[in-house]
CSV table of C-alpha atoms and ligand atoms in Angstrom, one decimal:
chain,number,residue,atom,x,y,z
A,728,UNK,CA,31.3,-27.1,108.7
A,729,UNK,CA,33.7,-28.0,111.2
A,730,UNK,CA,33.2,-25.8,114.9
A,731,UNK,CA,36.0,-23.7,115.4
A,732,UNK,CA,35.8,-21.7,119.2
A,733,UNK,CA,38.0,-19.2,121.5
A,734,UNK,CA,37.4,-18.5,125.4
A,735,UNK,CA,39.5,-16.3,127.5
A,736,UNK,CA,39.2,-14.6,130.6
A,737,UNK,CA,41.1,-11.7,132.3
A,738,UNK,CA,40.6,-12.5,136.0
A,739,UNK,CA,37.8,-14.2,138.6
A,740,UNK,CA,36.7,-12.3,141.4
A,741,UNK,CA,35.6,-9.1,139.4
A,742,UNK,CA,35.5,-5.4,140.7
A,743,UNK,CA,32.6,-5.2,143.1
A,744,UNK,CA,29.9,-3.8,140.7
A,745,UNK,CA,29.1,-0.8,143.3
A,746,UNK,CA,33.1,0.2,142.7
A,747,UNK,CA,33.2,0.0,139.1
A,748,UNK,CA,32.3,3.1,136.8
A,749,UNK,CA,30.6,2.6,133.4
A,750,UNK,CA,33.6,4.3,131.8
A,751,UNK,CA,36.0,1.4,133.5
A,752,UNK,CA,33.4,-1.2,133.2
A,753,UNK,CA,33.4,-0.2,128.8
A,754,UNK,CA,36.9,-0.3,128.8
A,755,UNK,CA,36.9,-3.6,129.8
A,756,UNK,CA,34.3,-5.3,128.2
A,757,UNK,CA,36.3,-3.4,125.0
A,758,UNK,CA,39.4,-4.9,125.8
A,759,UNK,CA,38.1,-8.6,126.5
A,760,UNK,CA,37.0,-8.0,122.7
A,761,UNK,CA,39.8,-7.3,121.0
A,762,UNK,CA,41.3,-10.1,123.4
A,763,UNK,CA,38.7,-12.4,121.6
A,764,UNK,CA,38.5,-10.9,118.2
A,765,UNK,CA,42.6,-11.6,118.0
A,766,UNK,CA,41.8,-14.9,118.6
A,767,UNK,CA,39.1,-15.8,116.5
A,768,UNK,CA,41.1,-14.1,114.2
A,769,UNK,CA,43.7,-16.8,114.0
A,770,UNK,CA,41.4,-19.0,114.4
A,771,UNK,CA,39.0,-17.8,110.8
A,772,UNK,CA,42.7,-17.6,108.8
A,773,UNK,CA,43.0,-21.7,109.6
A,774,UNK,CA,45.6,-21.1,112.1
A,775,UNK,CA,46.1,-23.6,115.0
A,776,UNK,CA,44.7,-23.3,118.7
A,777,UNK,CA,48.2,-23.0,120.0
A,778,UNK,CA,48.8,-19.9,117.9
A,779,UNK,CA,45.1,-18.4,118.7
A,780,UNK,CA,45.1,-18.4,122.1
A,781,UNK,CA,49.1,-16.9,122.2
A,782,UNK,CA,46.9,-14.0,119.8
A,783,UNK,CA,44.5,-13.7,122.4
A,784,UNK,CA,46.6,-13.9,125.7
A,785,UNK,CA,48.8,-11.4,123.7
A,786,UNK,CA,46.5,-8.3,124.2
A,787,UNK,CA,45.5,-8.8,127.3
A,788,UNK,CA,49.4,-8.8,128.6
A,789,UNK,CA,49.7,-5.5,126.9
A,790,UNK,CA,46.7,-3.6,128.2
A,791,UNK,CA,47.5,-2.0,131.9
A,792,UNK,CA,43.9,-3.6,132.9
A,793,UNK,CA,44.7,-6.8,133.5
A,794,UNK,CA,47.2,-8.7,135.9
A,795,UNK,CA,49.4,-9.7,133.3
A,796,UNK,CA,52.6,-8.4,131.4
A,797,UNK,CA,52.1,-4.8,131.9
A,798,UNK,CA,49.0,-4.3,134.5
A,799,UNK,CA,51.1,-7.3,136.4
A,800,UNK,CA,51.1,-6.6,140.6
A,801,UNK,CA,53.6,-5.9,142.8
A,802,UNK,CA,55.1,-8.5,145.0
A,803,UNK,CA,56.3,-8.4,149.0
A,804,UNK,CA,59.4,-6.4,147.2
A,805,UNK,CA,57.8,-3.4,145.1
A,806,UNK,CA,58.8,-5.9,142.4
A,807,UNK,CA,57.1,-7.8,139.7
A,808,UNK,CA,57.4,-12.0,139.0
A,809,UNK,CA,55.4,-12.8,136.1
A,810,UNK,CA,54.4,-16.8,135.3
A,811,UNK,CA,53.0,-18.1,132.1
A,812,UNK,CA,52.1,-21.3,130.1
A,813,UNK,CA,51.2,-22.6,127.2
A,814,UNK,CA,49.8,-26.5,126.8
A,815,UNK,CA,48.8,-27.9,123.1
A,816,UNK,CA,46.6,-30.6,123.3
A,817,UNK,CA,47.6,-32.5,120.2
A,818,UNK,CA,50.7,-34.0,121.7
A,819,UNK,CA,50.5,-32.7,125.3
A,820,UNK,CA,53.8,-30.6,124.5
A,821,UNK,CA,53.7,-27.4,127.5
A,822,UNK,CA,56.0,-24.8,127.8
A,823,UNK,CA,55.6,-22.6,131.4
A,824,UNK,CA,58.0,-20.1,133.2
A,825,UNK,CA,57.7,-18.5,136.1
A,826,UNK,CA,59.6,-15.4,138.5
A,827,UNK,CA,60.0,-13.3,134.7
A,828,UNK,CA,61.0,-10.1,135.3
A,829,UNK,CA,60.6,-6.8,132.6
A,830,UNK,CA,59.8,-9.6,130.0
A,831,UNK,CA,56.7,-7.6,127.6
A,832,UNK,CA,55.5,-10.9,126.9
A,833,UNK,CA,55.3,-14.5,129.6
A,834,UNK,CA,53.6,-16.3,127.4
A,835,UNK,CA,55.7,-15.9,124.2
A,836,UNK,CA,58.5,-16.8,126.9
A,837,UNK,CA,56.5,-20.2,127.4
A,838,UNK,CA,55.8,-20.8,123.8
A,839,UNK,CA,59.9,-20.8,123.5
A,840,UNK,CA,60.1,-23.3,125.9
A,841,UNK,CA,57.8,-25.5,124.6
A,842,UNK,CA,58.9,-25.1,121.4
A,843,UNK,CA,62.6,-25.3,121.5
A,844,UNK,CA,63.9,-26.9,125.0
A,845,UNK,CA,63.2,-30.5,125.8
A,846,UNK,CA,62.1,-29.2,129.2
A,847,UNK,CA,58.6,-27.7,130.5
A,848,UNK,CA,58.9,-25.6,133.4
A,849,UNK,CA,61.7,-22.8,133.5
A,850,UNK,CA,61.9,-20.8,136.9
A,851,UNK,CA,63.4,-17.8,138.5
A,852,UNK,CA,67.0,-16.5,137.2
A,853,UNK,CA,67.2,-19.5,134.6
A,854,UNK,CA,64.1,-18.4,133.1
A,855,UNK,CA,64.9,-14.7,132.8
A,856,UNK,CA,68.5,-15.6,131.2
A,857,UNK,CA,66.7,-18.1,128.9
A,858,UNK,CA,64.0,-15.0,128.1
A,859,UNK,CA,66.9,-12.8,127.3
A,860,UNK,CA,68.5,-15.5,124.9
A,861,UNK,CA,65.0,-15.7,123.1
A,862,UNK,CA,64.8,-11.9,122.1
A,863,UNK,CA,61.9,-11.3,124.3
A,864,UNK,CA,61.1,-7.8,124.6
A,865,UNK,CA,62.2,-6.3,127.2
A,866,UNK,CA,60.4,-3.2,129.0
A,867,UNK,CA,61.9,-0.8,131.9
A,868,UNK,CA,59.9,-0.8,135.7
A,869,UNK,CA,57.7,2.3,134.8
A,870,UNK,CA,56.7,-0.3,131.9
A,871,UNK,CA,54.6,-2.0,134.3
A,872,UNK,CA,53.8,1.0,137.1
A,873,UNK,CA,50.1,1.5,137.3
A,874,UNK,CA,48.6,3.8,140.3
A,875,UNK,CA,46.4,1.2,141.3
A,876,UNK,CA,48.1,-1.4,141.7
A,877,UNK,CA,50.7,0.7,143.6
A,878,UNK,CA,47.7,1.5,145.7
A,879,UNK,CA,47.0,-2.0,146.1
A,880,UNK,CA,50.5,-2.9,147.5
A,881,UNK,CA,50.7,0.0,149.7
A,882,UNK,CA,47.2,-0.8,151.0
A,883,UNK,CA,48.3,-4.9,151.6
A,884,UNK,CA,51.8,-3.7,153.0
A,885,UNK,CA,49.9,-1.4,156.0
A,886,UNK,CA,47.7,-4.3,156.4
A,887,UNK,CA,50.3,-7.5,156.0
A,888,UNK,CA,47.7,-9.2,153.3
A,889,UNK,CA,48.3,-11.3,150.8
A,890,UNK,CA,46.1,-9.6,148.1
A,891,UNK,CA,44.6,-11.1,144.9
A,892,UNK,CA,44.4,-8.6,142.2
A,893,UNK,CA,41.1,-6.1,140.5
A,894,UNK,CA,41.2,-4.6,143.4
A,895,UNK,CA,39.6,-1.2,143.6
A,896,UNK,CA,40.4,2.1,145.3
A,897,UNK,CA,38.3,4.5,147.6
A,898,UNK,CA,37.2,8.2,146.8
A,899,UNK,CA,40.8,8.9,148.5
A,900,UNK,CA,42.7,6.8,146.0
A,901,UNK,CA,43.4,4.0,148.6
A,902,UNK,CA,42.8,0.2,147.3
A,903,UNK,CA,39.8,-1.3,149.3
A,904,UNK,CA,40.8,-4.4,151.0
A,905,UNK,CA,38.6,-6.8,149.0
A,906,UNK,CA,40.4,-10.0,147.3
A,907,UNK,CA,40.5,-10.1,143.6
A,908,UNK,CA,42.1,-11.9,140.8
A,909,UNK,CA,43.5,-10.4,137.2
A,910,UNK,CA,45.0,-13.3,135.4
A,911,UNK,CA,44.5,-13.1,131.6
A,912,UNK,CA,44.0,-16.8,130.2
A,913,UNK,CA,42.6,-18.3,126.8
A,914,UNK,CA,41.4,-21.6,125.7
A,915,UNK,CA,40.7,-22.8,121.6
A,916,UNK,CA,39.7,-25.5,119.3
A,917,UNK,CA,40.7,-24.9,115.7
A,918,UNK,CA,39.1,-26.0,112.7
A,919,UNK,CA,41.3,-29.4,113.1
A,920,UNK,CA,39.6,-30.3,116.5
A,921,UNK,CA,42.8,-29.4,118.2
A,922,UNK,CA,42.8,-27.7,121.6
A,923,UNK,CA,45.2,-25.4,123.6
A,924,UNK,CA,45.2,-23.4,126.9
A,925,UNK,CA,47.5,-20.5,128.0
A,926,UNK,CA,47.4,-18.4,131.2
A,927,UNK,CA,49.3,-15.7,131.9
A,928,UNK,CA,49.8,-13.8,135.4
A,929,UNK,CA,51.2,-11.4,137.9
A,930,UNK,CA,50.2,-13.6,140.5
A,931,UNK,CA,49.2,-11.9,143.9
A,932,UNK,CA,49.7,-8.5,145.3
A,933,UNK,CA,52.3,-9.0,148.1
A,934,UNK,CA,53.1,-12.4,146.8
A,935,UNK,CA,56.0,-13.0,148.6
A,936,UNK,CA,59.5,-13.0,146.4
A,937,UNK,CA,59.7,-16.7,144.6
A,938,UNK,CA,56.1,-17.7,145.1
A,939,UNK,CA,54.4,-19.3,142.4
A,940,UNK,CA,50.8,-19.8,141.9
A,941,UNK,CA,48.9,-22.3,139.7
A,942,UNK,CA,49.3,-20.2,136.9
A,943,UNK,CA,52.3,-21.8,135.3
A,944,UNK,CA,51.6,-24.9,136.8
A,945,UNK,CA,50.8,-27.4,134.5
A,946,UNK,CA,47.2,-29.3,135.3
A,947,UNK,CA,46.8,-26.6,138.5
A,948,UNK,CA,46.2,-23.9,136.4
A,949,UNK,CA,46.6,-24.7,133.1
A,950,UNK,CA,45.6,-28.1,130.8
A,951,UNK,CA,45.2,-28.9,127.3
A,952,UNK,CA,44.5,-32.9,126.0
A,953,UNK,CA,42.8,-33.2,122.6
A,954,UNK,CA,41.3,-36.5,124.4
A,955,UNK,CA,39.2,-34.6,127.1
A,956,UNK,CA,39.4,-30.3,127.1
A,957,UNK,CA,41.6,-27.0,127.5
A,958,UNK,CA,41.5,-25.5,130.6
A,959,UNK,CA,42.6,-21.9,131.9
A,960,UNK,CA,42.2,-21.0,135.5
A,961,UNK,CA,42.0,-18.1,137.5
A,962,UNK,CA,41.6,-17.3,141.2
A,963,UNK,CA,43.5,-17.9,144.7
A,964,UNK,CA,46.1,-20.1,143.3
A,965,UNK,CA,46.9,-22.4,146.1
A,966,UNK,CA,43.4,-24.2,146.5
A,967,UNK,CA,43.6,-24.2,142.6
A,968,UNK,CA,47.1,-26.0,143.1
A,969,UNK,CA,45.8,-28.3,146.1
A,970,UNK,CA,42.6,-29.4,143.7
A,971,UNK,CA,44.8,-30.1,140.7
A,972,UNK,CA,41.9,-28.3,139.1
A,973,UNK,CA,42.6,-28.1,135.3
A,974,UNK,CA,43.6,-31.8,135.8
A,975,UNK,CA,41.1,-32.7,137.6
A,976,UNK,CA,38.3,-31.2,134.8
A,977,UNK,CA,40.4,-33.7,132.2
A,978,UNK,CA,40.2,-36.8,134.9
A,979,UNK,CA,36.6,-36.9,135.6
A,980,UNK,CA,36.0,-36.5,132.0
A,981,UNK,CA,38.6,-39.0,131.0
A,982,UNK,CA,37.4,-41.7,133.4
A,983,UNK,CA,34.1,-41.0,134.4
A,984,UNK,CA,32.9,-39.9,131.4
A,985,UNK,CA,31.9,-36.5,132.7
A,986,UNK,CA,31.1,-33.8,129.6
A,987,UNK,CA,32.7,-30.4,130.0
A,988,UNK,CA,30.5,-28.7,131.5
A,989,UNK,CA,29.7,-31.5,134.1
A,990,UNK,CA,33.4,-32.0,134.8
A,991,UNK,CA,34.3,-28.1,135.2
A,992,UNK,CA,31.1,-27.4,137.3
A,993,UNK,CA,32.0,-30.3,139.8
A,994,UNK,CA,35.5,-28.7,140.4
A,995,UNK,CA,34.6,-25.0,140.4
A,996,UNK,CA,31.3,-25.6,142.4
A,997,UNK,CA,32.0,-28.0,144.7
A,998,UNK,CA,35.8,-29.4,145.1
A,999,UNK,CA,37.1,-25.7,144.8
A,1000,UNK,CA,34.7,-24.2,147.0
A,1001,UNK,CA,35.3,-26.8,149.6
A,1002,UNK,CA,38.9,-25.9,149.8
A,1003,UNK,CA,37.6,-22.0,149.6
A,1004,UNK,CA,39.6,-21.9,146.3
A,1005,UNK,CA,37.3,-18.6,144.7
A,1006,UNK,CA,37.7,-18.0,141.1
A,1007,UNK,CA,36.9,-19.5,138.3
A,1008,UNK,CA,37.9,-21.2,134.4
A,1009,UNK,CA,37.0,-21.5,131.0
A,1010,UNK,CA,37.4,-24.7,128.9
A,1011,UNK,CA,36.9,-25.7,125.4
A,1012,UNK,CA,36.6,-29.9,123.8
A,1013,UNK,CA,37.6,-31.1,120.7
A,1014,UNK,CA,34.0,-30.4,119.6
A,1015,UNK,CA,34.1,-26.6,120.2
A,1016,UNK,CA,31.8,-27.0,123.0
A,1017,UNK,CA,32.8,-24.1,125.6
A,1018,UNK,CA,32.5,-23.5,129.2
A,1019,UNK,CA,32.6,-20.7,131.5
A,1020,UNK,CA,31.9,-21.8,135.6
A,1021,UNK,CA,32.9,-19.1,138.5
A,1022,UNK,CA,32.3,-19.5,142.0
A,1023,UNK,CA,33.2,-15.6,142.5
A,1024,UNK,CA,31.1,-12.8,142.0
A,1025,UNK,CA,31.8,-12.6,138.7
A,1026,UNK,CA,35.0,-13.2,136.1
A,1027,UNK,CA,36.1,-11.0,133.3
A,1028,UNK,CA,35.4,-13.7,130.2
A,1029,UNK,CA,33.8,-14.0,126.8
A,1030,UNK,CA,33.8,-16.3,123.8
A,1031,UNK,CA,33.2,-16.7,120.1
A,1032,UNK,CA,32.0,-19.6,118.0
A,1033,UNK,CA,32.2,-19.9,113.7
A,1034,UNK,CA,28.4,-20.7,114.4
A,1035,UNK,CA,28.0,-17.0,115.4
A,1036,UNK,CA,27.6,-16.6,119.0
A,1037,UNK,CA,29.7,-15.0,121.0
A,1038,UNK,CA,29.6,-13.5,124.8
A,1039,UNK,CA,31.9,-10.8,126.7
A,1040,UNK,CA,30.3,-10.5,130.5
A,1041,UNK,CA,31.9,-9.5,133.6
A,1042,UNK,CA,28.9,-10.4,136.0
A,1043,UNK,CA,26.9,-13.5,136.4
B,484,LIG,N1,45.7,-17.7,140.0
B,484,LIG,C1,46.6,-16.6,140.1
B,484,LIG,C2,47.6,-16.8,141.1
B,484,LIG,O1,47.3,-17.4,142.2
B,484,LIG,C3,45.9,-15.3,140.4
B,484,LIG,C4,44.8,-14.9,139.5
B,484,LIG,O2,44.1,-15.8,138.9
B,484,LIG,O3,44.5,-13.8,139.4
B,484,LIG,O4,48.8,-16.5,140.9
């Protein structure tokens, strides 16, 4: 029987355990399972990688919990910039936007692209107008308000930080100044031994209007090459931009023969942390071997084989 696998992860850099409640840490371990189940659904029905990890990435945009479509931060302007992208490793055809604004769904937005422009990478008002023209569905501001993560921006506009996301408030409601990441990504091989990776994000609480992270950048944050592996990231996006790090998982595997696991440890454990990049990815080969390194103190994550094992976890 063939191996058929999905990965996905919701954000590196987890909720400090002593912050998190049972009832909050049940809710997510819930959601990262209907993330995966979605998937794996896709996946059982003999549908392709591409369309199994959209499934996937697709719930997780829609649950308030992650930084993502509707839980997405807010930037330097009370606003919110979304970035997405989709890479199918049979061809190496991507699809990635960034800057979306009231868009439901980014990475539906980057499957459009991919699918049918001859470009890759939409930004900014072209890509909203180009969202628009695709029937995205749209969704008003109070779409996307949460409390937290209106505590979270008020909290990083008293202090000036730049703030990655999951971050969690005091008894008083006000978001504790610890860094944090909520980027929902997912990564498959189908039972054709083709690969995908998507990645979807809010980027950074108080991101400053126009910045992009690695996200939507394509080998920074997201890579799929049926040759080597899929890749999703998640974490502070610029060291993951500087390391090239999806890319970099696919080089050393490419060229110095590196398996998976090997390859993704060597970037998250040792070329990330040297650039104090914290977070973390998942990956997945052509021979549904899966991989899940961190370098943070934990990241929301979980995946399911046809060979019956299957892991959500938050913690190491
Ligand atoms: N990598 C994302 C960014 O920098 C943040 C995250 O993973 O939570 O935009």
């Amino acid at each position: 029987m063939e191996k058929f696998v999905i990965a996905i992860h919701g954000g590196a850099g987890t909720i400090l355990k002593k912050y998190m409640t049972a009832e909050m840490e049940q809710d997510y371990l819930r959601a990262l399972q209907q993330s995966l189940d979605a998937g794996y659904a896709v996946l059982q029905a003999g549908g392709t990688a591409v369309n199994a990890v959209r499934a996937a990435v697709i719930v997780m945009e829609d649950n308030i919990l992650f930084n993502a479509g509707r839980g997405s931060v807010f930037n330097s302007d009370g606003g919110h910039e979304m970035d997405a992208a989709i890479m199918d490793g049979i061809d190496l055809r991507a699809g990635a936007v960034s800057g979306l604004t009231n868009v439901r769904n980014p990475i539906e937005v980057a499957i459009e692209v991919m699918m049918k422009t001859e470009h890759v990478f939409l930004s900014g008002e072209g890509a909203n107008e180009f969202a628009a023209g695709t029937g995205a569905k749209m969704e008003t501001e109070e779409y996307f308000f949460s409390e937290l993560r209106f505590n979270q921006w008020k909290k990083s506009q008293e202090t000036g930080a730049l703030q990655l996301d999951h971050t969690p408030v005091d008894d008083e409601g006000h978001a504790v100044a610890v860094k944090k990441f909520g980027t929902v990504g997912a990564v498959a091989c189908d039972l054709n031994g083709n690969i995908a990776a998507a990645t979807s994000t809010g980027g950074m609480t108080n991101k400053r209007y126009g910045r992009i992270g690695d996200s939507p950048i394509i080998g920074a944050g997201t890579y799929a090459n049926d040759k080597t592996c899929a890749i999703s990231c998640t974490g502070h996006g610029e060291p993951f931009i500087k390391a090239v790090a999806a890319y970099d998982v696919s080089c050393l595997m490419e060229y110095r023969g590196l398996s998976l696991e090997q390859a993704m440890k060597k970037v998250v454990l040792e070329k990330l942390v040297a650039l104090q990049g914290e977070g973390g990815m998942i990956g997945v080969d052509c021979h549904g071997n899966v991989s899940m390194i961190f370098n943070s103190e934990g990241m929301y994550r979980g995946y399911k084989t046809n060979d019956g094992s299957q892991e959500v976890a938050i913690y190491k």
